[in-house]
Each structure stands twice: as structure tokens, then as C-alpha cells.
Amino acid sequence: MKSAVETLNPTRVRLSIEVPFEELKDSLDAAYKKINQQVTVKGFRKGKIPARVIDQRFGRGAVLEEAVNDALPKFYTEAVNEAEIDVLGQPEVDITELKDGETLNFTAEVDVRPAIEIPDYSGIEVEVDSVEVSEEDIDKSVEQLRERFASTSPVERAAEDGDVVTIDLEAKVEGEILEDGVASGVSYTIGSGELLEGIDDAVKGLEAGGEATFASELKGGSAAGKEAEVTVRVTQVAARELPELDDEFAQLASEFDTLDELKADSRKRLENMKQYDQATQAQERVLEKLLELVEVPVPEKLLEDEINTRKHNLEHHQLGQMGLDLEKYLEIQGKTEEEFVAETKDAAVKGIKTQFVLDELVKREKLNVSQEELTEHLMRRAASSNMSPDQFAQAVVEGGQVPLLVGEVARGKALAVVVEAATVKDTNGEVIDLDDDEDETAETVEAVEASSEDAPAEAGEKTEG
């Protein structure tokens, strides 16, 4: 076999491959054997039909077609390996010449990972939010805890903001009561915004036994997105009573003996959260600066596939679970379809560029992923997917997604190298010394690359054959 490579553009090549006919022998033998098992000829046992009889009865062309289909992936893979090119996706194959007994010539056009030059990134500087916890932040945190320990008691008066009402609901669309539009004994806190738009104004001022009707657009169910006439009946009004902010409350709501100890713990937790946010912000901004430094050609077919994947996942997974279609989603977001397409394309380009650049850094820095690192990352991914580690690991293995997880961790390590070399300052001008958390950086990388909550296809995945 002989092969040659022609570069069509920075992300696409054409392989021209010549195969001497004798190298098709194994595929021809396999073709005759396969046809032997599929056909019957009077006077011959199944599987024992001579090749000349198959040629006479079914045509040599059928045998050649079967043999070539069997041989093409093997010779294509050999040519790819010989040329040492990093292919992306499936090739477009064209048989240019097939002479029985002489030669098989074909071409294969395929996208390739572009060559990327990583410049010096040690001069990258970014600014992040400072870690500052105010007394107001602490008071808000303690107040949220206090809300969780609130009690309720029925009252004989009209409902007010903050009250908990027990209600019955009935929704009609075009005068017909919906089968899934009736609910009884629903507990609702006025002002929480957890139910239908307009319900707060409808129930405020009603006492137990009171009833009101209002119009609202349904968020879910069989008539999601439609305007409904909703009747609400209040069966009970209960006032919420918050516990006193004192040492007794601290003992009730936490493991601490005093309110001061509870507040000190709240401060520490808020500082940790802000430090995590600060580290994530630093990683995102360093990555943005890195991408600005590197020229990255994006394969057109890969970009098209990624855009389609992102749109499909949004429409059929995320929006489907919320009972919305794309048109309604765009209306809620206040976006046109053109704006949505442009934003999706920009996100897809950024995700592909991120993967290419960080993969190049992984190679350049010779970064490897240990079993321990992979296991830790798998545990985090399982937790974010609301699955047990065993369930998630099984799904990953069965889906052939182990290389994807390895890639996420490796790219996280590559980004950590760049972040470590960068200068990160907070808004006060203080230089921040970030503790490298490679799993955390892997999550940042994944968020940039991902097209959905599902694991995205590996943009750099080789396809052989």
C-alpha cells in the first residue's frame, strides 16, 4: 500500500491511497466466506460453494464490493498511522479506481486536529473579586437559618405577605378543567414566588374559606405555556413565627452553644465559599486570556456537529424536562432565534478551542492522569449527576466515556499549570496565591466545553475506520 497526504486547509487533509490487488486477498477470502453463508446453490452444501460458482451466479462485482467495504477501514487506518495525523470524525471516502486483479485506489478527506503553537503565557494577569465578608453577609446567612426553623400557627385573619396558606387550585384552559390542573391541600408561602404568577395578589386579603380567580400562564403540565383561568380557595391561613436570635437558637440550629460561635462559623463558611468562587473566577479569566493568545483554526464539520449537539441537548433534554419548547424558551429569555444561534456558535467555538489548546498543553507539559486523580474526579462527577459512584462508573464504562473523563482531568491539570504561572490580583490590588485544585480546574474546563448536562463528545476523539 502507498499513501500520500494533501493539506486542504489547516483543519482538513486528503489521503490518496493505492492498494495492490494482492493485498486484498484476505478481504476477498472473507467476502467469499460471507456470501457462502448467506446463499444456497443446488448441488452444493451450504458454505461449500466454489468461488467460481459464486462469481457466475451472483457476479464478481458483488464479491468485490463486499471485499472493498471490508478492506477500506483497515487501509485508511494504516494510512492515518503512517502519516501520523490526528484525525477528527469520520472520513469522506471516494473510490477513484478499482481494477479487478490490478489495483484499488481511493481518497479519504477528513478533518484533522490543527497544529497549535502555544506562546509564552507567564505574563498573563487577571483581576478577581476580593474575599470580603461583611456583617450584613453574616446577618443574612443567620437569618436564612432562622427562616428554616420558623414555626407556623393558624390565625383568624386575612392572609398577608409571609403567611403560609393552605390552598386548593383548579385551572381551566378555554373553559375546560385540566386533568392535571386540580390540586388540594397545597401549602404555599405568600411572596415566595414558588407557584403561579399572580397567585400572591389573588390570595392576599383572603381569609380561610375565601376564593379568588386570576389569569396565569402555566409553567408545566399538559398545557404548559398556555394562559389559564385559575381558581384558588384558601382553606387555612397560618402566621410564621421566627425563633429569637439568642444562644438557645444557636443550640437548636447548630452544634454551637452560643450565637457568637454560630456567627463566627457563618463567617468562616462564607469566606470559604468566596475563596472557591474567587479561584473559579481566576481559572475562567486566565483561560480567556490564554485563548486570546493562541490562534486556533476550528474545523467546520466539527463546529457544525457541536452546534447541532448543543441545540439538540437544550431542546430535547433541558427544555423538555421543564415542559418548554425552543420558541417559548427564547421568548422567556427575550432573545431572537438569530441571537440564540450566534450565542450557541460562540459557545461551541470557545469549547472546541479550549479543548484543542489545553490538549496541546497536556502533550507539551507531558501531563499524566493517575488512577487516584481519575477516581476523585469520577466521585465528583457522580455527585453532580445525583448518582452513586458505582452507578456513574458503570454508565461511564458502558458508554465508552473513560477517555473523556481522563481528558477532563488532564485538561484541568493543564489549566492549573497556566493559572500557577499567571499573576492573579484581587480588586484591592493584592496578589492572590491560589491553591491548585486540579479537579476544580477540570470542572471549569468541563463547563466551558460542555454542550449539556450530559457528557459531551470528545472533540479530539480519533475515529479509525
Coordinates of C-alpha atoms in Angstrom, one line a residue:
M1 CA 0.0 0.0 0.0
K2 CA 1.2 3.5 -0.8
S3 CA -0.4 6.7 0.5
A4 CA 0.1 10.5 0.2
V5 CA -1.3 13.4 2.2
E6 CA -2.5 16.7 0.8
T7 CA -3.3 19.5 3.1
L8 CA -6.5 21.2 2.0
N9 CA -6.6 23.7 4.9
P10 CA -5.2 23.9 8.4
T11 CA -8.0 21.5 9.6
R12 CA -8.6 19.2 6.7
V13 CA -6.5 16.8 4.6
R14 CA -7.0 14.4 1.7
L15 CA -5.3 11.0 1.8
S16 CA -4.7 9.3 -1.6
I17 CA -4.2 5.6 -1.1
E18 CA -3.1 2.9 -3.6
V19 CA -3.6 -0.7 -2.7
P20 CA -2.1 -3.5 -4.9
F21 CA -4.7 -6.2 -5.6
E22 CA -2.7 -8.9 -3.8
E23 CA -3.2 -7.0 -0.5
L24 CA -7.0 -7.5 -0.9
K25 CA -6.6 -11.3 -0.7
D26 CA -7.7 -11.6 2.9
S27 CA -10.8 -9.4 2.3
L28 CA -11.7 -11.3 -0.9
D29 CA -11.5 -14.6 1.0
A30 CA -13.7 -13.1 3.8
A31 CA -16.2 -11.9 1.2
Y32 CA -16.5 -15.3 -0.5
K33 CA -16.9 -16.9 3.0
K34 CA -19.6 -14.4 4.0
I35 CA -21.5 -14.9 0.7
N36 CA -21.2 -18.7 1.1
Q37 CA -23.0 -18.5 4.5
Q38 CA -25.8 -16.3 3.0
V39 CA -26.8 -18.1 -0.2
T40 CA -27.7 -21.6 -1.4
V41 CA -26.9 -23.2 -4.7
K42 CA -28.4 -26.5 -5.7
G43 CA -25.8 -29.3 -5.8
F44 CA -23.6 -27.7 -3.2
R45 CA -23.6 -27.8 0.6
K46 CA -24.1 -24.5 2.4
G47 CA -20.7 -22.9 2.9
K48 CA -19.0 -25.1 0.3
I49 CA -19.8 -23.2 -2.9
P50 CA -16.7 -22.7 -5.0
A51 CA -15.6 -19.1 -5.7
R52 CA -16.1 -19.5 -9.5
V53 CA -19.7 -20.6 -9.0
I54 CA -20.4 -17.6 -6.8
D55 CA -18.9 -15.4 -9.5
Q56 CA -21.1 -17.0 -12.1
R57 CA -24.3 -17.0 -10.1
F58 CA -24.0 -13.7 -8.2
G59 CA -21.4 -11.7 -10.1
R60 CA -17.8 -10.9 -9.4
G61 CA -18.9 -7.3 -8.7
A62 CA -20.8 -8.3 -5.6
V63 CA -17.7 -10.0 -4.2
L64 CA -15.5 -7.1 -5.0
E65 CA -18.0 -4.7 -3.3
E66 CA -18.0 -6.8 -0.1
A67 CA -14.2 -7.1 -0.1
V68 CA -13.6 -3.4 -0.7
N69 CA -16.1 -2.5 2.1
D70 CA -14.2 -4.8 4.4
A71 CA -10.7 -3.6 3.4
L72 CA -11.2 0.2 3.3
P73 CA -11.2 0.8 7.1
K74 CA -8.0 -1.2 7.5
F75 CA -6.1 0.6 4.7
Y76 CA -7.5 4.0 5.8
T77 CA -6.3 3.4 9.4
E78 CA -2.8 2.3 8.1
A79 CA -2.5 5.5 6.1
V80 CA -3.6 7.6 9.0
N81 CA -1.0 6.0 11.3
E82 CA 1.7 6.1 8.6
A83 CA 1.1 9.9 8.1
E84 CA 0.9 10.5 11.9
I85 CA -2.1 12.7 11.6
D86 CA -4.6 13.3 14.3
V87 CA -8.0 12.8 12.6
L88 CA -11.4 14.1 13.9
G89 CA -14.6 12.3 13.0
Q90 CA -15.4 10.1 10.0
P91 CA -13.7 10.5 6.6
E92 CA -15.4 11.1 3.3
V93 CA -14.2 8.2 1.1
D94 CA -14.2 8.2 -2.7
I95 CA -13.1 5.1 -4.7
T96 CA -11.3 6.6 -7.7
E97 CA -10.2 3.3 -9.4
L98 CA -10.9 -0.3 -8.9
K99 CA -9.4 -2.7 -11.5
D100 CA -10.1 -6.4 -10.8
G101 CA -6.8 -8.2 -10.4
E102 CA -4.7 -5.0 -10.5
T103 CA -5.4 -2.2 -8.1
L104 CA -7.7 -0.3 -5.7
N105 CA -7.2 3.5 -5.5
F106 CA -9.3 5.7 -3.2
T107 CA -9.2 9.0 -1.4
A108 CA -10.3 10.0 2.1
E109 CA -11.0 13.5 3.1
V110 CA -11.1 14.1 6.9
D111 CA -10.8 16.8 9.5
V112 CA -7.7 16.9 11.5
R113 CA -6.6 18.5 14.7
P114 CA -4.8 21.7 13.8
A115 CA -1.2 22.4 14.7
I116 CA -1.2 24.9 17.5
E117 CA 1.7 27.0 18.8
I118 CA 1.4 27.8 22.5
P119 CA 3.2 31.1 23.2
D120 CA 4.7 32.2 26.5
Y121 CA 1.8 32.5 28.9
S122 CA 3.7 33.5 32.0
G123 CA 2.8 37.2 31.5
I124 CA -0.9 36.6 31.9
E125 CA -2.5 38.9 34.5
V126 CA -6.1 38.8 35.7
E127 CA -8.2 40.6 38.3
V128 CA -10.7 38.8 40.5
D129 CA -13.1 39.8 43.3
S130 CA -11.7 40.2 46.7
V131 CA -12.7 37.9 49.6
E132 CA -14.6 40.2 51.9
V133 CA -17.4 39.0 54.3
S134 CA -19.4 41.9 55.7
E135 CA -21.6 41.9 58.9
E136 CA -24.5 42.2 56.5
D137 CA -23.5 38.9 54.8
I138 CA -23.3 37.1 58.2
D139 CA -26.7 38.5 59.3
K140 CA -28.3 37.4 56.0
S141 CA -26.8 33.9 56.4
V142 CA -28.0 33.6 60.0
E143 CA -31.5 35.0 59.0
Q144 CA -31.8 32.2 56.3
L145 CA -31.0 29.6 59.0
R146 CA -33.6 31.3 61.3
E147 CA -36.2 31.1 58.5
R148 CA -35.6 27.3 58.3
F149 CA -36.6 26.9 61.9
A150 CA -39.7 29.1 61.7
S151 CA -42.9 27.6 63.1
T152 CA -46.5 28.3 61.9
S153 CA -49.8 28.7 63.8
P154 CA -53.3 29.2 62.3
V155 CA -54.7 32.7 62.6
E156 CA -58.2 34.1 62.2
R157 CA -57.5 36.9 59.8
A158 CA -56.8 37.8 56.2
A159 CA -53.7 36.5 54.6
E160 CA -50.6 38.8 54.4
D161 CA -47.1 38.6 52.9
G162 CA -45.1 35.9 54.6
D163 CA -48.1 33.9 55.8
V164 CA -48.3 30.2 54.9
V165 CA -51.7 29.4 53.3
T166 CA -53.2 26.1 52.6
I167 CA -55.0 26.2 49.2
D168 CA -57.0 24.3 46.6
L169 CA -56.3 25.0 43.0
E170 CA -58.3 24.5 39.8
A171 CA -57.0 25.5 36.3
K172 CA -59.2 25.9 33.2
V173 CA -58.0 26.4 29.6
E174 CA -60.6 27.6 27.2
G175 CA -63.3 26.8 29.8
E176 CA -62.2 23.2 30.3
I177 CA -60.8 22.0 33.6
L178 CA -57.4 20.3 33.0
E179 CA -57.0 16.8 34.3
D180 CA -53.6 17.7 35.8
G181 CA -54.9 21.2 36.7
V182 CA -56.5 20.3 40.0
A183 CA -54.7 20.2 43.4
S184 CA -55.8 20.1 47.0
G185 CA -54.1 20.9 50.3
V186 CA -51.2 22.8 48.8
S187 CA -49.0 24.7 51.3
Y188 CA -47.8 28.0 49.9
T189 CA -45.8 30.8 51.5
I190 CA -47.0 34.2 50.1
G191 CA -44.2 36.1 48.4
S192 CA -42.0 33.0 47.8
G193 CA -42.7 33.0 44.0
E194 CA -42.8 29.2 44.0
L195 CA -46.2 28.8 42.3
L196 CA -48.1 30.6 39.6
E197 CA -47.6 34.2 38.6
G198 CA -50.4 36.3 40.1
I199 CA -51.2 34.0 43.0
D200 CA -49.8 36.3 45.6
D201 CA -52.1 39.1 44.7
A202 CA -55.0 36.7 44.5
V203 CA -54.7 35.2 48.0
K204 CA -53.6 38.3 49.9
G205 CA -56.6 39.6 51.8
L206 CA -58.4 36.3 51.7
E207 CA -59.4 34.6 55.0
A208 CA -60.0 30.8 55.4
G209 CA -62.9 29.9 53.1
G210 CA -62.2 32.8 50.7
E211 CA -61.9 32.3 47.0
A212 CA -60.4 34.2 44.0
T213 CA -59.9 33.7 40.3
F214 CA -56.9 35.0 38.3
A215 CA -55.3 34.5 34.9
S216 CA -51.8 33.0 34.7
E217 CA -49.5 31.3 32.2
L218 CA -49.0 27.6 33.2
K219 CA -45.3 26.7 33.7
G220 CA -45.6 22.9 33.3
G221 CA -48.0 20.1 32.7
S222 CA -50.2 19.2 29.7
A223 CA -51.0 22.9 28.9
A224 CA -47.5 24.4 29.6
G225 CA -47.2 27.8 28.1
K226 CA -50.9 28.4 27.8
E227 CA -53.0 31.1 29.5
A228 CA -55.2 29.6 32.2
E229 CA -58.1 30.7 34.4
V230 CA -57.1 29.6 37.9
T231 CA -59.4 29.5 40.8
V232 CA -57.8 29.4 44.3
R233 CA -59.6 28.6 47.5
V234 CA -57.9 29.3 50.9
T235 CA -58.6 26.6 53.5
Q236 CA -56.2 27.9 56.2
V237 CA -54.1 30.9 57.0
A238 CA -51.1 30.4 59.2
A239 CA -48.6 33.0 60.5
R240 CA -44.9 32.2 60.5
E241 CA -43.1 32.8 63.8
L242 CA -39.3 33.1 63.8
P243 CA -37.3 32.0 66.8
E244 CA -35.5 34.6 68.9
L245 CA -31.8 35.2 67.9
D246 CA -30.1 34.1 71.0
D247 CA -27.9 31.3 72.4
E248 CA -30.9 29.0 72.7
F249 CA -31.5 29.3 68.9
A250 CA -27.8 28.6 68.2
Q251 CA -28.1 25.4 70.3
L252 CA -31.3 24.5 68.4
A253 CA -30.0 25.1 64.9
S254 CA -26.3 24.1 65.2
E255 CA -23.7 22.3 67.2
F256 CA -22.6 25.6 68.8
D257 CA -23.5 26.8 72.3
T258 CA -23.6 30.5 71.6
L259 CA -24.9 32.8 69.0
D260 CA -21.4 34.4 68.7
E261 CA -19.9 30.9 67.9
L262 CA -22.7 30.4 65.2
K263 CA -21.9 33.7 63.6
A264 CA -18.1 33.0 63.6
D265 CA -18.8 29.7 61.9
S266 CA -21.0 31.5 59.3
R267 CA -18.2 34.0 58.6
K268 CA -15.7 31.1 58.1
R269 CA -18.1 29.3 55.7
L270 CA -18.8 32.4 53.7
E271 CA -15.1 33.1 53.4
N272 CA -14.6 29.5 52.1
M273 CA -17.4 30.0 49.6
K274 CA -16.0 33.3 48.4
Q275 CA -12.5 31.8 48.1
Y276 CA -13.9 29.0 46.0
D277 CA -15.7 31.5 43.8
Q278 CA -12.5 33.5 43.5
A279 CA -10.5 30.5 42.4
T280 CA -13.1 29.6 39.8
Q281 CA -13.2 33.2 38.6
A282 CA -9.4 33.2 38.3
Q283 CA -9.4 30.0 36.2
E284 CA -12.1 31.3 33.9
R285 CA -10.3 34.6 33.3
V286 CA -6.9 33.0 32.9
L287 CA -8.4 30.6 30.3
E288 CA -10.0 33.5 28.4
K289 CA -6.6 35.3 28.3
L290 CA -4.9 32.1 27.2
L291 CA -7.3 31.6 24.3
E292 CA -6.7 35.2 23.2
L293 CA -3.0 34.5 22.9
V294 CA -3.5 31.4 20.6
E295 CA -4.6 31.2 17.0
V296 CA -6.9 28.2 16.8
P297 CA -8.5 27.1 13.5
V298 CA -11.8 25.3 14.0
P299 CA -12.8 22.5 11.7
E300 CA -16.1 23.5 10.0
K301 CA -17.7 20.0 10.3
L302 CA -16.7 19.7 13.9
L303 CA -18.2 23.1 14.7
E304 CA -21.4 22.2 12.8
D305 CA -21.8 19.0 14.8
E306 CA -21.1 20.7 18.1
I307 CA -23.7 23.4 17.4
N308 CA -26.3 20.8 16.5
T309 CA -25.4 18.8 19.6
R310 CA -25.8 21.8 21.9
K311 CA -29.1 22.7 20.3
H312 CA -30.4 19.2 20.4
N313 CA -29.5 18.7 24.1
L314 CA -31.1 22.0 25.0
E315 CA -34.4 21.3 23.1
H316 CA -34.7 17.6 24.0
H317 CA -33.2 17.3 27.4
Q318 CA -33.1 20.6 29.4
L319 CA -36.2 22.3 28.0
G320 CA -38.1 19.0 27.7
Q321 CA -37.8 18.5 31.4
M322 CA -39.2 22.0 32.0
G323 CA -42.1 21.5 29.6
L324 CA -40.8 24.2 27.3
D325 CA -40.0 24.3 23.6
L326 CA -37.3 26.4 22.0
E327 CA -39.7 29.1 20.9
K328 CA -41.1 29.6 24.4
Y329 CA -37.6 29.5 25.9
L330 CA -36.4 32.3 23.6
E331 CA -39.5 34.3 24.4
I332 CA -38.7 34.0 28.2
Q333 CA -35.1 34.9 27.6
G334 CA -36.0 37.8 25.4
K335 CA -33.8 36.6 22.5
T336 CA -34.4 36.2 18.8
E337 CA -33.5 32.9 17.1
E338 CA -30.6 34.7 15.3
E339 CA -29.2 35.8 18.7
F340 CA -29.6 32.2 20.0
V341 CA -27.8 30.7 17.0
A342 CA -25.0 33.3 17.3
E343 CA -24.5 32.6 21.1
T344 CA -24.6 28.9 20.5
K345 CA -21.9 29.2 17.8
D346 CA -19.7 31.4 20.0
A347 CA -20.0 28.9 22.9
A348 CA -19.2 25.9 20.6
V349 CA -16.2 27.7 19.2
K350 CA -14.9 28.5 22.7
G351 CA -15.4 24.9 23.8
I352 CA -13.6 23.4 20.9
K353 CA -10.7 26.0 21.1
T354 CA -10.4 25.3 24.9
Q355 CA -10.1 21.6 24.3
F356 CA -7.5 21.9 21.5
V357 CA -5.3 24.4 23.4
L358 CA -5.4 22.5 26.7
D359 CA -4.8 19.2 24.9
E360 CA -1.7 20.7 23.3
L361 CA -0.5 21.8 26.7
V362 CA -1.1 18.3 28.1
K363 CA 1.3 17.0 25.4
R364 CA 3.8 19.8 25.8
E365 CA 3.9 19.5 29.6
K366 CA 3.8 15.7 29.5
L367 CA 0.9 15.6 32.0
N368 CA -0.4 12.2 33.0
V369 CA -3.6 11.2 35.0
S370 CA -3.2 8.8 37.9
Q371 CA -5.8 6.3 38.9
E372 CA -6.3 8.3 42.1
E373 CA -7.0 11.5 40.2
L374 CA -9.4 9.8 37.9
T375 CA -11.3 8.2 40.8
E376 CA -11.6 11.5 42.7
H377 CA -12.9 13.2 39.5
L378 CA -15.4 10.4 38.9
M379 CA -16.7 10.8 42.5
R380 CA -17.3 14.5 41.9
R381 CA -19.0 13.9 38.6
A382 CA -21.2 11.2 40.2
A383 CA -22.2 13.6 43.0
S384 CA -23.1 16.4 40.5
S385 CA -25.1 13.9 38.4
N386 CA -27.0 12.7 41.5
M387 CA -25.8 9.2 41.0
S388 CA -23.8 6.8 43.2
P389 CA -20.1 6.4 42.3
D390 CA -20.8 2.8 41.3
Q391 CA -23.8 3.8 39.1
F392 CA -21.8 6.6 37.4
A393 CA -18.7 4.5 36.9
Q394 CA -20.8 1.7 35.3
A395 CA -22.5 4.3 33.0
V396 CA -19.1 5.7 32.0
V397 CA -17.6 2.3 31.2
E398 CA -20.7 1.1 29.3
G399 CA -20.8 4.3 27.3
G400 CA -17.1 4.1 26.5
Q401 CA -16.6 7.5 28.2
V402 CA -13.5 6.7 30.3
P403 CA -11.2 8.5 27.8
L404 CA -13.5 11.6 28.1
L405 CA -13.1 11.7 31.9
V406 CA -9.3 11.2 31.6
G407 CA -9.3 14.1 29.1
E408 CA -11.2 16.3 31.5
V409 CA -8.7 15.7 34.4
A410 CA -5.7 16.2 32.1
R411 CA -7.0 19.4 30.7
G412 CA -7.8 20.6 34.3
K413 CA -4.1 19.9 35.2
A414 CA -3.0 21.8 32.1
L415 CA -5.1 24.8 33.1
A416 CA -3.7 24.6 36.6
V417 CA -0.2 24.9 35.2
V418 CA -1.2 28.1 33.3
V419 CA -3.0 29.6 36.4
E420 CA 0.0 28.9 38.5
A421 CA 2.2 30.8 36.1
A422 CA -0.2 33.8 35.8
T423 CA -0.5 36.8 38.1
V424 CA -3.8 36.9 39.9
K425 CA -4.8 40.1 41.8
D426 CA -7.9 40.9 43.6
T427 CA -9.8 44.2 43.3
N428 CA -7.8 45.6 46.2
G429 CA -4.6 45.0 44.2
E430 CA -3.4 42.1 46.4
V431 CA -1.7 39.2 44.7
I432 CA -3.7 36.0 45.3
D433 CA -1.8 32.7 45.9
L434 CA -4.3 30.1 44.7
D435 CA -4.1 26.6 46.0
D436 CA -4.2 24.4 42.9
D437 CA -7.2 22.1 42.8
E438 CA -6.9 20.2 39.6
D439 CA -10.4 18.6 40.0
E440 CA -11.8 22.1 40.4
T441 CA -10.0 23.3 37.3
A442 CA -11.3 20.2 35.5
E443 CA -14.8 21.4 36.4
T444 CA -14.1 24.8 35.0
V445 CA -12.8 23.3 31.7
E446 CA -15.8 21.0 31.5
A447 CA -18.2 23.9 32.0
V448 CA -16.6 25.7 29.1
E449 CA -16.6 22.7 26.8
A450 CA -19.9 21.1 27.7
S451 CA -22.9 21.2 25.5
S452 CA -25.3 19.9 28.0
E453 CA -25.5 18.3 31.4
D454 CA -24.7 15.1 29.6
A455 CA -21.0 14.4 28.9
P456 CA -20.1 15.9 25.6
A457 CA -18.5 14.0 22.8
E458 CA -14.7 14.2 22.7
A459 CA -13.8 16.8 20.1
G460 CA -10.4 15.2 19.7
E461 CA -11.6 11.6 19.6
K462 CA -9.9 9.6 16.9
T463 CA -12.1 7.6 14.6
E464 CA -10.4 4.8 12.8
G465 CA -12.2 3.0 10.1

